[in-house]
């Protein structure tokens, strides 16, 4: 008898149709109040890349034959990905987060989810759902990484990326496509960019602080302008990437008159690698890196970070990462920015 009960519990955790079993039918009303789950005191958990973060989910009572399902809302495909299911005694992990998640389980009412070595793609909205027959209920939490959004285009000019190429380009620069919320926050903090770019959900936008003729006209109010959803294969735009600080990392400058190959070797001689664009933006944003010197980056571009604007450093009134574009890699004009990770 005990063997049958154990097998039954294990089947509930490993059944291949677990997503459809536990999914609330479309259009079903949300429960009017929480009977078993405690409303989280702080629904947003702030963390850093590389850290360990815990999303709280605590039960006030243990109903019969209950299960708790953790899932992550995925804006790119308008769905949810199951992360973990537990019945209080056993649990099973699912998906790409599987190696880095566990239950905190500090007491028998604790179903909180702990994520180790937090990555950029972990940011977003999570759901802790109590599955108990007809009395299903859930709480939502947001994992938030402080970060910076930057526009990115390749060396061959603007509007060259389809959606999938934009996604890869951001990943190659130690970042990911920004969400709309991240782009909107960046706009409120001063991001002003005339070129439209892809974001994570497959829509295309551009943020404008100073209305002007080449960017929709002077009569349009400032805001995040939108082109809406576009064809991910055929349509081509720039990208808006999001990156965050990585614990224990450092970006620094090596002075010299180096071509691209010599710049790469100079970083290797110091036990480092040429910095990627996302790493330079992160150092500018979080370490307040400030230099007037143009330096090679790993993508072949030349940039420099300014936190205290001054006339002799480009003359622009706002802080930012300035760009010289993609000069010939044979030019011996610039130094290089190097990156050392943890």
Coordinates of C-alpha atoms in Angstrom, one line a residue:
X1 CA 0.0 0.0 0.0
X2 CA 2.8 2.5 0.9
X3 CA 4.6 1.6 -2.3
X4 CA 1.5 2.4 -4.3
X5 CA 1.1 5.8 -2.6
X6 CA 4.8 6.6 -3.2
X7 CA 4.5 5.7 -6.9
X8 CA 1.3 7.8 -7.1
X9 CA 3.2 10.8 -5.7
X10 CA 6.1 10.4 -8.1
X11 CA 3.7 10.1 -11.1
X12 CA 2.1 13.4 -10.2
X13 CA 5.5 15.0 -10.2
X14 CA 6.7 13.5 -13.5
X15 CA 3.6 13.2 -15.6
X16 CA 4.4 14.5 -19.1
X17 CA 1.1 16.5 -19.3
X18 CA 1.7 18.4 -16.0
X19 CA 1.4 21.8 -17.7
X20 CA -2.1 21.1 -19.0
X21 CA -3.3 19.4 -15.8
X22 CA -2.4 22.4 -13.6
X23 CA -3.3 25.2 -16.0
X24 CA -6.3 27.3 -15.0
X25 CA -8.8 27.3 -18.0
X26 CA -8.8 30.5 -20.1
X27 CA -11.3 33.0 -18.8
X28 CA -11.7 31.4 -15.4
X29 CA -12.0 34.0 -12.7
X30 CA -9.2 34.5 -10.2
X31 CA -10.0 33.4 -6.6
X32 CA -11.4 36.3 -4.6
X33 CA -8.9 35.9 -1.8
X34 CA -6.0 33.8 -0.8
X35 CA -7.0 30.9 1.5
X36 CA -3.7 29.0 1.7
X37 CA -1.0 31.2 0.4
X38 CA 0.4 34.3 2.2
X39 CA 0.5 37.4 0.1
X40 CA 4.3 38.3 -0.2
X41 CA 5.4 41.2 1.9
X42 CA 7.6 42.4 -0.9
X43 CA 6.4 41.2 -4.4
X44 CA 9.6 42.5 -6.1
X45 CA 13.0 40.8 -5.2
X46 CA 16.0 42.9 -6.1
X47 CA 19.3 41.1 -6.9
X48 CA 22.5 41.2 -8.9
X49 CA 23.8 39.0 -11.6
X50 CA 25.8 36.1 -10.1
X51 CA 24.1 36.4 -6.8
X52 CA 21.7 34.0 -5.1
X53 CA 18.1 35.1 -4.8
X54 CA 15.0 33.7 -3.1
X55 CA 11.4 34.3 -4.2
X56 CA 9.2 33.9 -1.2
X57 CA 6.1 31.6 -1.2
X58 CA 4.8 30.5 2.2
X59 CA 1.6 28.6 3.0
X60 CA -0.6 29.5 5.9
X61 CA -2.0 25.9 6.0
X62 CA -1.3 22.6 4.3
X63 CA -4.4 21.3 2.4
X64 CA -4.8 17.6 1.5
X65 CA -3.1 16.4 -1.6
X66 CA -1.8 19.8 -2.6
X67 CA 1.0 20.6 -5.0
X68 CA 2.9 23.8 -5.5
X69 CA 4.0 24.7 -9.0
X70 CA 6.6 27.4 -9.8
X71 CA 6.6 28.9 -13.3
X72 CA 8.1 31.8 -15.1
X73 CA 6.1 34.1 -17.4
X74 CA 7.9 34.3 -20.8
X75 CA 7.1 37.6 -22.7
X76 CA 8.8 36.3 -25.8
X77 CA 6.3 33.6 -26.4
X78 CA 3.4 34.8 -24.2
X79 CA 3.4 31.7 -22.1
X80 CA 4.7 30.2 -18.9
X81 CA 7.6 27.8 -18.4
X82 CA 7.3 25.3 -15.5
X83 CA 10.4 25.5 -13.2
X84 CA 9.6 23.2 -10.3
X85 CA 6.7 21.1 -8.8
X86 CA 6.5 19.8 -5.2
X87 CA 4.0 18.0 -3.1
X88 CA 5.8 18.9 0.1
X89 CA 7.7 15.6 0.3
X90 CA 9.1 15.3 -3.2
X91 CA 9.9 17.8 -5.9
X92 CA 11.0 17.8 -9.5
X93 CA 12.8 20.6 -11.5
X94 CA 12.1 21.4 -15.1
X95 CA 13.6 23.4 -18.0
X96 CA 16.8 25.4 -18.4
X97 CA 16.7 26.8 -14.8
X98 CA 16.6 23.2 -13.4
X99 CA 20.4 23.0 -12.4
X100 CA 20.2 26.4 -10.5
X101 CA 16.9 26.2 -8.6
X102 CA 15.9 24.5 -5.3
X103 CA 13.3 24.9 -2.6
X104 CA 14.4 26.9 0.4
X105 CA 12.2 24.8 2.6
X106 CA 13.3 26.4 5.9
X107 CA 10.1 24.9 7.5
X108 CA 7.2 22.7 6.4
X109 CA 5.1 25.7 5.2
X110 CA 7.9 27.2 3.1
X111 CA 7.7 26.7 -0.7
X112 CA 10.0 29.5 -1.5
X113 CA 12.2 29.2 -4.7
X114 CA 15.9 29.9 -4.5
X115 CA 17.9 30.7 -7.7
X116 CA 21.7 30.5 -7.6
X117 CA 24.1 32.3 -9.9
X118 CA 21.4 34.6 -11.2
X119 CA 21.7 35.3 -14.9
X120 CA 20.3 38.1 -17.1
X121 CA 17.6 35.8 -18.5
X122 CA 16.3 35.1 -15.0
X123 CA 14.8 38.6 -14.6
X124 CA 11.0 38.7 -15.0
X125 CA 7.8 37.6 -13.4
X126 CA 7.3 34.3 -11.6
X127 CA 4.2 32.6 -10.3
X128 CA 3.9 30.3 -7.3
X129 CA 0.7 28.4 -7.7
X130 CA -1.0 26.1 -5.1
X131 CA -2.8 23.3 -6.9
X132 CA -5.6 21.9 -4.8
X133 CA -8.4 20.7 -7.0
X134 CA -10.9 23.5 -7.4
X135 CA -9.3 25.8 -4.9
X136 CA -6.2 26.7 -7.0
X137 CA -4.6 30.0 -6.1
X138 CA -1.4 31.8 -6.9
X139 CA 0.9 34.7 -6.1
X140 CA 3.1 36.6 -8.5
X141 CA 6.6 37.9 -7.8
X142 CA 9.1 39.9 -9.9
X143 CA 12.8 39.2 -9.9
X144 CA 14.5 42.5 -10.7
X145 CA 18.1 43.1 -11.8
X146 CA 19.4 46.7 -11.8
X147 CA 20.7 47.2 -15.3
X148 CA 21.2 49.4 -18.3
X149 CA 19.7 49.4 -21.8
X150 CA 21.7 50.3 -24.8
X151 CA 21.0 50.4 -28.5
X152 CA 23.1 48.2 -30.7
X153 CA 23.7 47.9 -34.5
X154 CA 26.4 46.0 -36.4
X155 CA 29.4 47.3 -38.3
X156 CA 27.5 47.3 -41.6
X157 CA 25.0 49.9 -40.5
X158 CA 21.6 50.4 -39.1
X159 CA 18.5 48.2 -39.6
X160 CA 20.4 45.0 -40.4
X161 CA 19.0 42.6 -37.8
X162 CA 15.9 40.4 -38.0
X163 CA 14.6 39.5 -34.6
X164 CA 16.7 36.3 -34.2
X165 CA 19.9 38.1 -35.3
X166 CA 19.2 40.9 -32.9
X167 CA 18.7 38.4 -30.1
X168 CA 22.1 36.7 -30.9
X169 CA 23.8 40.1 -31.2
X170 CA 22.8 41.1 -27.7
X171 CA 23.9 37.8 -26.3
X172 CA 27.3 38.2 -28.0
X173 CA 27.7 41.5 -26.2
X174 CA 27.1 40.1 -22.7
X175 CA 23.5 41.2 -22.7
X176 CA 20.0 40.2 -23.8
X177 CA 17.2 41.8 -25.7
X178 CA 15.5 44.3 -23.4
X179 CA 11.9 43.9 -22.2
X180 CA 9.4 46.8 -22.8
X181 CA 9.5 47.6 -19.1
X182 CA 13.3 47.9 -19.2
X183 CA 13.2 50.1 -22.3
X184 CA 10.5 52.3 -20.7
X185 CA 12.5 52.7 -17.5
X186 CA 15.6 53.6 -19.6
X187 CA 13.6 56.2 -21.4
X188 CA 12.5 57.8 -18.1
X189 CA 16.1 57.9 -17.1
X190 CA 17.1 59.8 -20.3
X191 CA 17.6 57.3 -23.1
X192 CA 17.0 59.2 -26.4
X193 CA 17.5 57.2 -29.6
X194 CA 16.1 57.8 -33.1
X195 CA 16.6 54.4 -34.6
X196 CA 14.0 51.7 -34.0
X197 CA 15.1 48.4 -32.4
X198 CA 13.8 45.0 -31.5
X199 CA 12.9 44.1 -27.9
X200 CA 12.3 40.7 -26.3
X201 CA 8.6 40.2 -27.1
X202 CA 9.2 40.7 -30.9
X203 CA 7.9 44.3 -31.0
X204 CA 9.9 47.3 -32.3
X205 CA 10.3 50.7 -30.5
X206 CA 12.4 53.7 -30.1
X207 CA 12.6 56.1 -27.1
X208 CA 12.5 59.9 -27.6
X209 CA 13.2 62.5 -25.0
X210 CA 13.8 65.5 -27.4
X211 CA 11.1 65.6 -30.1
X212 CA 12.7 66.5 -33.5
X213 CA 12.1 66.3 -37.2
X214 CA 14.1 63.1 -38.1
X215 CA 12.4 61.2 -35.2
X216 CA 8.7 61.5 -35.9
X217 CA 8.5 65.3 -36.0
X218 CA 8.6 68.1 -33.4
X219 CA 4.9 67.9 -32.7
X220 CA 4.9 64.4 -31.3
X221 CA 5.2 64.2 -27.6
X222 CA 8.3 62.5 -26.0
X223 CA 7.8 58.9 -25.3
X224 CA 8.6 55.3 -26.3
X225 CA 7.4 55.3 -29.9
X226 CA 6.2 51.9 -31.3
X227 CA 6.0 50.1 -34.6
X228 CA 4.2 47.2 -32.9
X229 CA 4.9 43.6 -33.6
X230 CA 6.9 42.9 -36.8
X231 CA 7.8 39.9 -38.9
X232 CA 10.7 38.2 -36.9
X233 CA 12.2 36.8 -40.1
X234 CA 11.7 39.5 -42.7
X235 CA 11.7 42.8 -41.0
X236 CA 15.0 44.4 -40.0
X237 CA 15.9 46.9 -37.3
X238 CA 18.5 47.6 -34.7
X239 CA 18.4 46.0 -31.2
X240 CA 17.9 47.3 -27.7
X241 CA 20.0 45.2 -25.3
X242 CA 19.9 45.0 -21.5
X243 CA 22.8 44.2 -19.3
X244 CA 23.6 44.2 -15.6
X245 CA 26.6 44.3 -13.3
X246 CA 28.4 41.0 -12.7
X247 CA 29.7 40.5 -9.2
X248 CA 33.5 40.4 -9.0
X249 CA 34.1 41.7 -12.6
X250 CA 36.1 44.7 -13.7
X251 CA 36.6 46.7 -16.9
X252 CA 39.8 48.8 -17.3
X253 CA 41.7 50.7 -20.0
X254 CA 45.1 50.0 -21.5
X255 CA 46.6 53.1 -23.1
X256 CA 48.5 52.8 -26.5
X257 CA 48.4 53.2 -30.2
X258 CA 47.1 49.7 -31.0
X259 CA 45.4 48.1 -33.9
X260 CA 42.6 45.6 -33.2
X261 CA 44.8 42.5 -33.1
X262 CA 47.4 44.2 -30.8
X263 CA 44.6 45.4 -28.5
X264 CA 43.3 41.9 -28.2
X265 CA 46.8 40.6 -27.4
X266 CA 47.4 43.4 -24.8
X267 CA 44.3 42.3 -22.8
X268 CA 45.4 38.6 -23.0
X269 CA 48.9 39.7 -21.7
X270 CA 47.1 40.9 -18.6
X271 CA 45.1 37.8 -18.1
X272 CA 42.0 39.5 -19.4
X273 CA 39.8 39.6 -22.6
X274 CA 38.7 42.5 -24.7
X275 CA 35.6 44.0 -23.2
X276 CA 32.2 43.5 -24.9
X277 CA 29.9 46.4 -25.4
X278 CA 27.5 45.3 -22.6
X279 CA 30.4 45.0 -20.2
X280 CA 31.6 48.6 -21.0
X281 CA 28.0 49.9 -20.5
X282 CA 27.8 48.0 -17.2
X283 CA 31.1 49.4 -16.0
X284 CA 30.0 52.9 -17.0
X285 CA 26.6 52.6 -15.2
X286 CA 27.6 50.7 -12.0
X287 CA 31.3 51.4 -11.6
X288 CA 31.1 54.9 -12.9
X289 CA 34.0 54.3 -15.4
X290 CA 34.9 57.6 -16.9
X291 CA 37.6 58.0 -19.6
X292 CA 38.1 60.3 -22.6
X293 CA 40.1 57.7 -24.4
X294 CA 38.7 55.8 -27.2
X295 CA 39.3 52.0 -26.9
X296 CA 38.8 48.9 -29.0
X297 CA 36.1 46.5 -27.9
X298 CA 35.6 42.8 -28.8
X299 CA 33.1 43.5 -31.6
X300 CA 35.6 45.8 -33.4
X301 CA 34.0 49.1 -32.4
X302 CA 35.7 51.9 -30.6
X303 CA 34.0 53.6 -27.6
X304 CA 34.6 55.4 -24.4
X305 CA 32.5 56.0 -21.2
X306 CA 31.8 59.4 -19.8
X307 CA 30.1 59.9 -16.4
X308 CA 31.1 63.5 -16.0
X309 CA 30.5 65.4 -19.3
X310 CA 33.1 68.0 -20.2
X311 CA 33.9 70.0 -23.3
X312 CA 37.1 68.1 -24.2
X313 CA 35.4 64.7 -24.1
X314 CA 33.1 65.1 -27.0
X315 CA 31.3 68.1 -25.7
X316 CA 27.9 66.4 -25.3
X317 CA 26.0 67.6 -22.2
X318 CA 24.8 64.2 -21.0
X319 CA 26.7 61.2 -19.6
X320 CA 26.9 58.1 -21.8
X321 CA 29.0 55.7 -23.7
X322 CA 30.3 57.5 -26.8
X323 CA 31.1 55.7 -30.0
X324 CA 33.6 56.2 -32.9
X325 CA 31.8 53.4 -34.8
X326 CA 33.8 50.6 -36.4
X327 CA 37.1 52.0 -37.8
X328 CA 39.5 49.9 -39.8
X329 CA 41.0 47.2 -37.6
X330 CA 44.4 48.1 -38.9
X331 CA 44.3 51.6 -37.4
X332 CA 46.9 52.2 -34.7
X333 CA 45.1 55.1 -33.0
X334 CA 43.3 53.7 -29.9
X335 CA 43.9 51.9 -26.7
X336 CA 41.7 49.1 -25.5
X337 CA 39.2 48.2 -22.8
X338 CA 39.7 44.9 -21.1
X339 CA 37.4 42.7 -19.0
X340 CA 38.2 40.5 -16.1
X341 CA 35.4 38.3 -14.8
X342 CA 35.1 36.5 -11.5

